[in-house]
Amino acid sequence: MSQQPVLIAGQWRPAQAAGTFHAENPATGERLPDEFPISSWADCEAVLNAAAEAATILRATPPEQLAKFLTRYAERIEARSAELVEIAHQETGLPKSPRLADVELPRTTGQLRQAAAAALEGSWALPTIDGKLNIRSVLEPLGPVCVFGPNNFPYAYNGIAGGDFAAAIAAGNPVIAKAHPCHPATSRALAEEAISAVRETGLPPATVQMIYHIAPEDGLRLVADSRMGAVGFTGSRAAGLKLKAVADAAGKPIYLELSSLNPVVILPGALAERGAKIVDEFTGSCLMASGQFCTNPGLVILTAGEATEKFIASVAEKFAAAPVAPLLSAGVASGLKNNLQKLQGAGAQLVTGGQPAASPGYRFANTLLRVSGDAFLAAPEALQTEAFGNASLIVVVRDAAQLVAVLEQFEGNLTGGIYSDTIGRDDALYALLAPSLRRRVGRFLNDKMPTGVAVSPAMNHGGPFPATGHPGFTAVGIPASLRRFAMLACYDNVRPERLPTSLRNKNPNGKMWRLIDGNWTRGDLASQAMF
Amino acid sequence: MSQQPVLIAGQWRPAQAAGTFHAENPATGERLPDEFPISSWADCEAVLNAAAEAATILRATPPEQLAKFLTRYAERIEARSAELVEIAHQETGLPKSPRLADVELPRTTGQLRQAAAAALEGSWALPTIDGKLNIRSVLEPLGPVCVFGPNNFPYAYNGIAGGDFAAAIAAGNPVIAKAHPCHPATSRALAEEAISAVRETGLPPATVQMIYHIAPEDGLRLVADSRMGAVGFTGSRAAGLKLKAVADAAGKPIYLELSSLNPVVILPGALAERGAKIVDEFTGSCLMASGQFCTNPGLVILTAGEATEKFIASVAEKFAAAPVAPLLSAGVASGLKNNLQKLQGAGAQLVTGGQPAASPGYRFANTLLRVSGDAFLAAPEALQTEAFGNASLIVVVRDAAQLVAVLEQFEGNLTGGIYSDTIGRDDALYALLAPSLRRRVGRFLNDKMPTGVAVSPAMNHGGPFPATGHPGFTAVGIPASLRRFAMLACYDNVRPERLPTSLRNKNPNGKMWRLIDGNWTRGDLASQAMF
């Protein structure tokens, strides 16, 4: 079978390949038939040149056209949803329903539509007008954005269709998608719809481009290239930090979403009040999709005692009884095994699981580990190793003081939460812990497991380093996610007819929120305020 | 004379000094009497510990108290203004009036008061509420902020009093000020007022701390320390990029304001229409304060011809006739000399000046260089060397095509501007050039020189790398400058009484703008929207 082409400058063309790869069906371990290229630097060079040209045109493209593209793309994905679900199921082993068909695909098209609405309205760019001094500013596109998608969301975080893609396009930038090599055929099908929507809506052909795989050194060269505007990366900490180092040195904004343990603290009162319910919530959150979520609850803290032993025993029972779903790849399976060994080497004890599960495909027994607070404090770094997959570590602390000491050791995380009772017995302890956990996480939860990242304007899917590269930005949540891919553009004394429409006295669409002389308004700047 | 103490944890205490230094009066070259310490790492360790403790308290401090401190500090600076002007004049050689007394000092107290107002109102933190999903987010403090002040603004950018200081405090962070060694006594006097205001308003003593000087390796260690929240740096590119590298690697947000040429394009029509006026504007902007501004017009582009020769001759005449004011230090004088030599080595020709001026103190002749577009394009990097001080380079291009080619070579700059005529002859050329210049600068001007950075909510004193480290942020302009020193803090399903007041259903002060379910409002969240 011939090699699959790459999408460069609006054309599906043969890659200038440095090698080839095949995806696998992780539920069976079988190699899938399509041969995909590992692009050489020559392909990167071509996408960069085409993207730079497209960026110039997109800066002058009306937001209505961007919105039309995003909407049309969503419609095309929906029209091809049955096939997309088949392909992604084959490449990821994720259930067709509800996961792929009923959750992730609608989430993806929903994100594209929300991004379209944000582009159309224009408020995301925080247009700000000082009428007295005639100084005006607004966020404007940065230029080509390279999006590296992760293995665990074939649609919703895909470089060619996911949240970073939607945000970068809505902000007016072309996207260079680096597909994840675990699901190249899904990415190809999405890219086919994307480029068709580009053609239908008259955007520059290189608005969306895609390559499947590149050598690590070409990835480093790509993100630091002078033609690059910014980078979005979701994936492993090791790869992300390497990209960050070179992007930072080149002065390119890079937005990372790396590993996270998402600590959950269950206070004694909550355990006493509704322990069985929390067992169910935790088990569901931890095992869903084999735990392959950025927001999987990978670390749970409980206080030593009988109720905690009962909690652990119940969870262990449910973990052992629950079916074992496939992992996304051989790499995820071996990573899980290695990281669980690392945790055990650092003092964690196996409660249940701990071994690869029976074939077919890549599976690992649902795994629960435990460690005492003393042992955690003796090796806090090693015991914060993320074991990506269907596994979690329970830290059993001696008392409140040790609980505080454990929290103080936490790295930055995407999320963190506290379960407390409803009758006030946990309140003092909550008040002691909450400030410490709060500042270490992007999203702070009460009485709720962290999986499930709503696409809400108030969402933060981000957090302090090393969960991400900058604690001020979110990867999920529109309009805030758009602001990552923009620069602050100030206009000082610029003549009225030369201003971007968003900064003219008249509100261009009557819907755009603008900060005019200190007040948010959808109105016009009264012309008497000018002089 | 005994060594001056440092301000650590609320106390003026003897430094654990690794060395000492004296400031100089740059107008005379005389060494000033006070001996100041170069702190060892032990002092850094002490300020970090104290700042970390203060940060915990400040997170729970009501904004009213921060605002009171900022206001009280401004009042105290004003009460001591005559003495502050004397001291700063002696240490910087800048004119007492209007510069120090009538421009920079009022700007500084104005910034403190604007920051107080922003803290009090709370809108800066972009409180965002999704009432349906009960997800809420707001910007919260990052922790200790280290502010490195530059040599050229003894008050308005001082680590203990300037824009970064005001922004970091208003956002709820303690500040570790690294005073600039060129004006330590000014910084000491300001710090005395700051700590008095801290005491008067009951903030934690380590809310403001100050050290004068540290070894470069301790600076690198300081910004990457785990206790640090973020860094603000205004100064040289070489030092700034070193700090950036270590801060980036440690995942600490660092906001830089580095060098900038601030290119000004003067189109033929404008030159014909009002050449003499532009000569005056340019000369004034370039020679004010010996050109020692981040926004000094260091590069001017004109099209070859008679009018341009006349422009250059007129500027040269004015440069030669204008008095030569002192530079800020021996370092600035030698840097200016070296960078002018570098420019000449790369092909620039001297029009006037080019040599150190007669004593006393550190002075350099007002200097104008010129270079052809051909020569510029042959060595675009070297010819973008910033010669910080009273100097500028005129690039004389052959035609519009060469003008575009020159613009395309520009690095990121803080500002860039175009002068065009008022009768439309320049419009086509403007339309060709503006998009290219626009995306390379933070603030884009029409018909105006870049010096003078208004403290306006719409200001951007920032821009693409290497003018700064991230193109999305501004160092001047309130409230936006506060957002640099904050993290996005999301609350998911958090119980009402545990939410920060800014995210509760009821607007806490009736003045705070909040984005509730897509609309900016100063109202409350109607309780029926909750479920």
PDB file of N, CA and C in Angstrom, chain A residues 4 36-37 79 83 89 97 160 164 181 194 204 228 260 263 271 276 326 362 395-396 402 415 434 440 514 526 529:
ATOM      1  N   GLN A   4       0.725   7.398   2.757  1.00  0.00           N
ATOM      2  CA  GLN A   4      -0.257   8.476   2.850  1.00  0.00           C
ATOM      3  C   GLN A   4       0.419   9.835   2.640  1.00  0.00           C
ATOM      4  N   PHE A  36       2.198   5.577   6.966  1.00  0.00           N
ATOM      5  CA  PHE A  36       2.272   7.042   7.091  1.00  0.00           C
ATOM      6  C   PHE A  36       3.731   7.494   7.114  1.00  0.00           C
ATOM      7  N   PRO A  37       3.975   8.707   6.609  1.00  0.00           N
ATOM      8  CA  PRO A  37       5.362   9.179   6.539  1.00  0.00           C
ATOM      9  C   PRO A  37       5.838   9.852   7.839  1.00  0.00           C
ATOM     10  N   ALA A  79     -21.157  15.333   9.630  1.00  0.00           N
ATOM     11  CA  ALA A  79     -21.644  14.561   8.486  1.00  0.00           C
ATOM     12  C   ALA A  79     -20.844  13.272   8.310  1.00  0.00           C
ATOM     13  N   GLU A  83     -18.108   7.368  10.285  1.00  0.00           N
ATOM     14  CA  GLU A  83     -16.805   6.877   9.821  1.00  0.00           C
ATOM     15  C   GLU A  83     -15.691   7.304  10.782  1.00  0.00           C
ATOM     16  N   HIS A  89     -11.967   4.567  16.840  1.00  0.00           N
ATOM     17  CA  HIS A  89     -12.095   3.383  17.701  1.00  0.00           C
ATOM     18  C   HIS A  89     -10.999   2.371  17.379  1.00  0.00           C
ATOM     19  N   SER A  97     -19.254   4.168  21.878  1.00  0.00           N
ATOM     20  CA  SER A  97     -20.343   4.869  22.551  1.00  0.00           C
ATOM     21  C   SER A  97     -20.327   4.487  24.016  1.00  0.00           C
ATOM     22  N   ILE A 160      -5.383  18.995  14.609  1.00  0.00           N
ATOM     23  CA  ILE A 160      -6.114  19.494  13.437  1.00  0.00           C
ATOM     24  C   ILE A 160      -7.587  19.762  13.739  1.00  0.00           C
ATOM     25  N   ASP A 164      -6.908  23.618  21.010  1.00  0.00           N
ATOM     26  CA  ASP A 164      -5.835  24.539  20.600  1.00  0.00           C
ATOM     27  C   ASP A 164      -6.023  24.962  19.153  1.00  0.00           C
ATOM     28  N   PRO A 181       1.076  10.260  16.323  1.00  0.00           N
ATOM     29  CA  PRO A 181       1.283   9.040  15.534  1.00  0.00           C
ATOM     30  C   PRO A 181       0.439   7.848  15.983  1.00  0.00           C
ATOM     31  N   ALA A 194     -11.249  19.448   7.206  1.00  0.00           N
ATOM     32  CA  ALA A 194     -10.765  20.811   7.469  1.00  0.00           C
ATOM     33  C   ALA A 194     -10.398  21.521   6.179  1.00  0.00           C
ATOM     34  N   PRO A 204      -7.171  31.245   3.038  1.00  0.00           N
ATOM     35  CA  PRO A 204      -5.922  30.843   2.363  1.00  0.00           C
ATOM     36  C   PRO A 204      -5.705  29.332   2.547  1.00  0.00           C
ATOM     37  N   MET A 228       7.647  30.892  13.051  1.00  0.00           N
ATOM     38  CA  MET A 228       6.620  30.381  13.960  1.00  0.00           C
ATOM     39  C   MET A 228       6.070  31.515  14.824  1.00  0.00           C
ATOM     40  N   SER A 260      -0.026  15.647  35.313  1.00  0.00           N
ATOM     41  CA  SER A 260      -0.682  16.151  36.507  1.00  0.00           C
ATOM     42  C   SER A 260      -1.218  14.969  37.311  1.00  0.00           C
ATOM     43  N   PRO A 263      -4.393  15.785  42.758  1.00  0.00           N
ATOM     44  CA  PRO A 263      -4.628  15.252  44.100  1.00  0.00           C
ATOM     45  C   PRO A 263      -6.050  15.512  44.606  1.00  0.00           C
ATOM     46  N   LEU A 271     -15.736  11.103  54.610  1.00  0.00           N
ATOM     47  CA  LEU A 271     -15.622   9.646  54.542  1.00  0.00           C
ATOM     48  C   LEU A 271     -16.688   8.993  55.417  1.00  0.00           C
ATOM     49  N   ALA A 276     -19.148   5.370  50.874  1.00  0.00           N
ATOM     50  CA  ALA A 276     -19.456   4.447  49.775  1.00  0.00           C
ATOM     51  C   ALA A 276     -19.677   5.206  48.476  1.00  0.00           C
ATOM     52  N   PRO A 326      -8.605  -1.475  27.053  1.00  0.00           N
ATOM     53  CA  PRO A 326      -7.268  -1.344  26.461  1.00  0.00           C
ATOM     54  C   PRO A 326      -6.640   0.020  26.743  1.00  0.00           C
ATOM     55  N   TYR A 362      -3.084  -4.031  24.418  1.00  0.00           N
ATOM     56  CA  TYR A 362      -2.305  -3.448  25.507  1.00  0.00           C
ATOM     57  C   TYR A 362      -3.227  -3.156  26.674  1.00  0.00           C
ATOM     58  N   VAL A 395      -2.390   8.070  49.600  1.00  0.00           N
ATOM     59  CA  VAL A 395      -1.456   8.459  50.655  1.00  0.00           C
ATOM     60  C   VAL A 395      -2.244   8.498  51.963  1.00  0.00           C
ATOM     61  N   VAL A 396      -1.838   7.685  52.920  1.00  0.00           N
ATOM     62  CA  VAL A 396      -2.537   7.623  54.205  1.00  0.00           C
ATOM     63  C   VAL A 396      -1.709   8.405  55.229  1.00  0.00           C
ATOM     64  N   GLN A 402       0.414  16.242  59.279  1.00  0.00           N
ATOM     65  CA  GLN A 402       1.095  15.532  58.194  1.00  0.00           C
ATOM     66  C   GLN A 402       0.400  15.766  56.853  1.00  0.00           C
ATOM     67  N   THR A 415      -5.407  20.182  38.534  1.00  0.00           N
ATOM     68  CA  THR A 415      -6.542  20.254  39.455  1.00  0.00           C
ATOM     69  C   THR A 415      -6.142  19.732  40.824  1.00  0.00           C
ATOM     70  N   ALA A 434      -7.171  24.319  52.399  1.00  0.00           N
ATOM     71  CA  ALA A 434      -7.584  24.873  51.100  1.00  0.00           C
ATOM     72  C   ALA A 434      -6.583  25.886  50.530  1.00  0.00           C
ATOM     73  N   ARG A 440      -1.552  25.647  44.394  1.00  0.00           N
ATOM     74  CA  ARG A 440      -0.757  24.659  43.662  1.00  0.00           C
ATOM     75  C   ARG A 440      -1.488  24.068  42.460  1.00  0.00           C
ATOM     76  N   ARG A 514     -16.355  45.977  24.865  1.00  0.00           N
ATOM     77  CA  ARG A 514     -15.107  46.741  24.811  1.00  0.00           C
ATOM     78  C   ARG A 514     -14.958  47.537  26.103  1.00  0.00           C
ATOM     79  N   ALA A 526     -18.622  57.657  22.279  1.00  0.00           N
ATOM     80  CA  ALA A 526     -19.264  58.911  21.877  1.00  0.00           C
ATOM     81  C   ALA A 526     -18.199  59.811  21.263  1.00  0.00           C
ATOM     82  N   ALA A 529     -16.113  62.412  23.053  1.00  0.00           N
ATOM     83  CA  ALA A 529     -15.006  62.008  23.918  1.00  0.00           C
ATOM     84  C   ALA A 529     -13.668  62.130  23.189  1.00  0.00           C
TER      85      ALA A 529
END
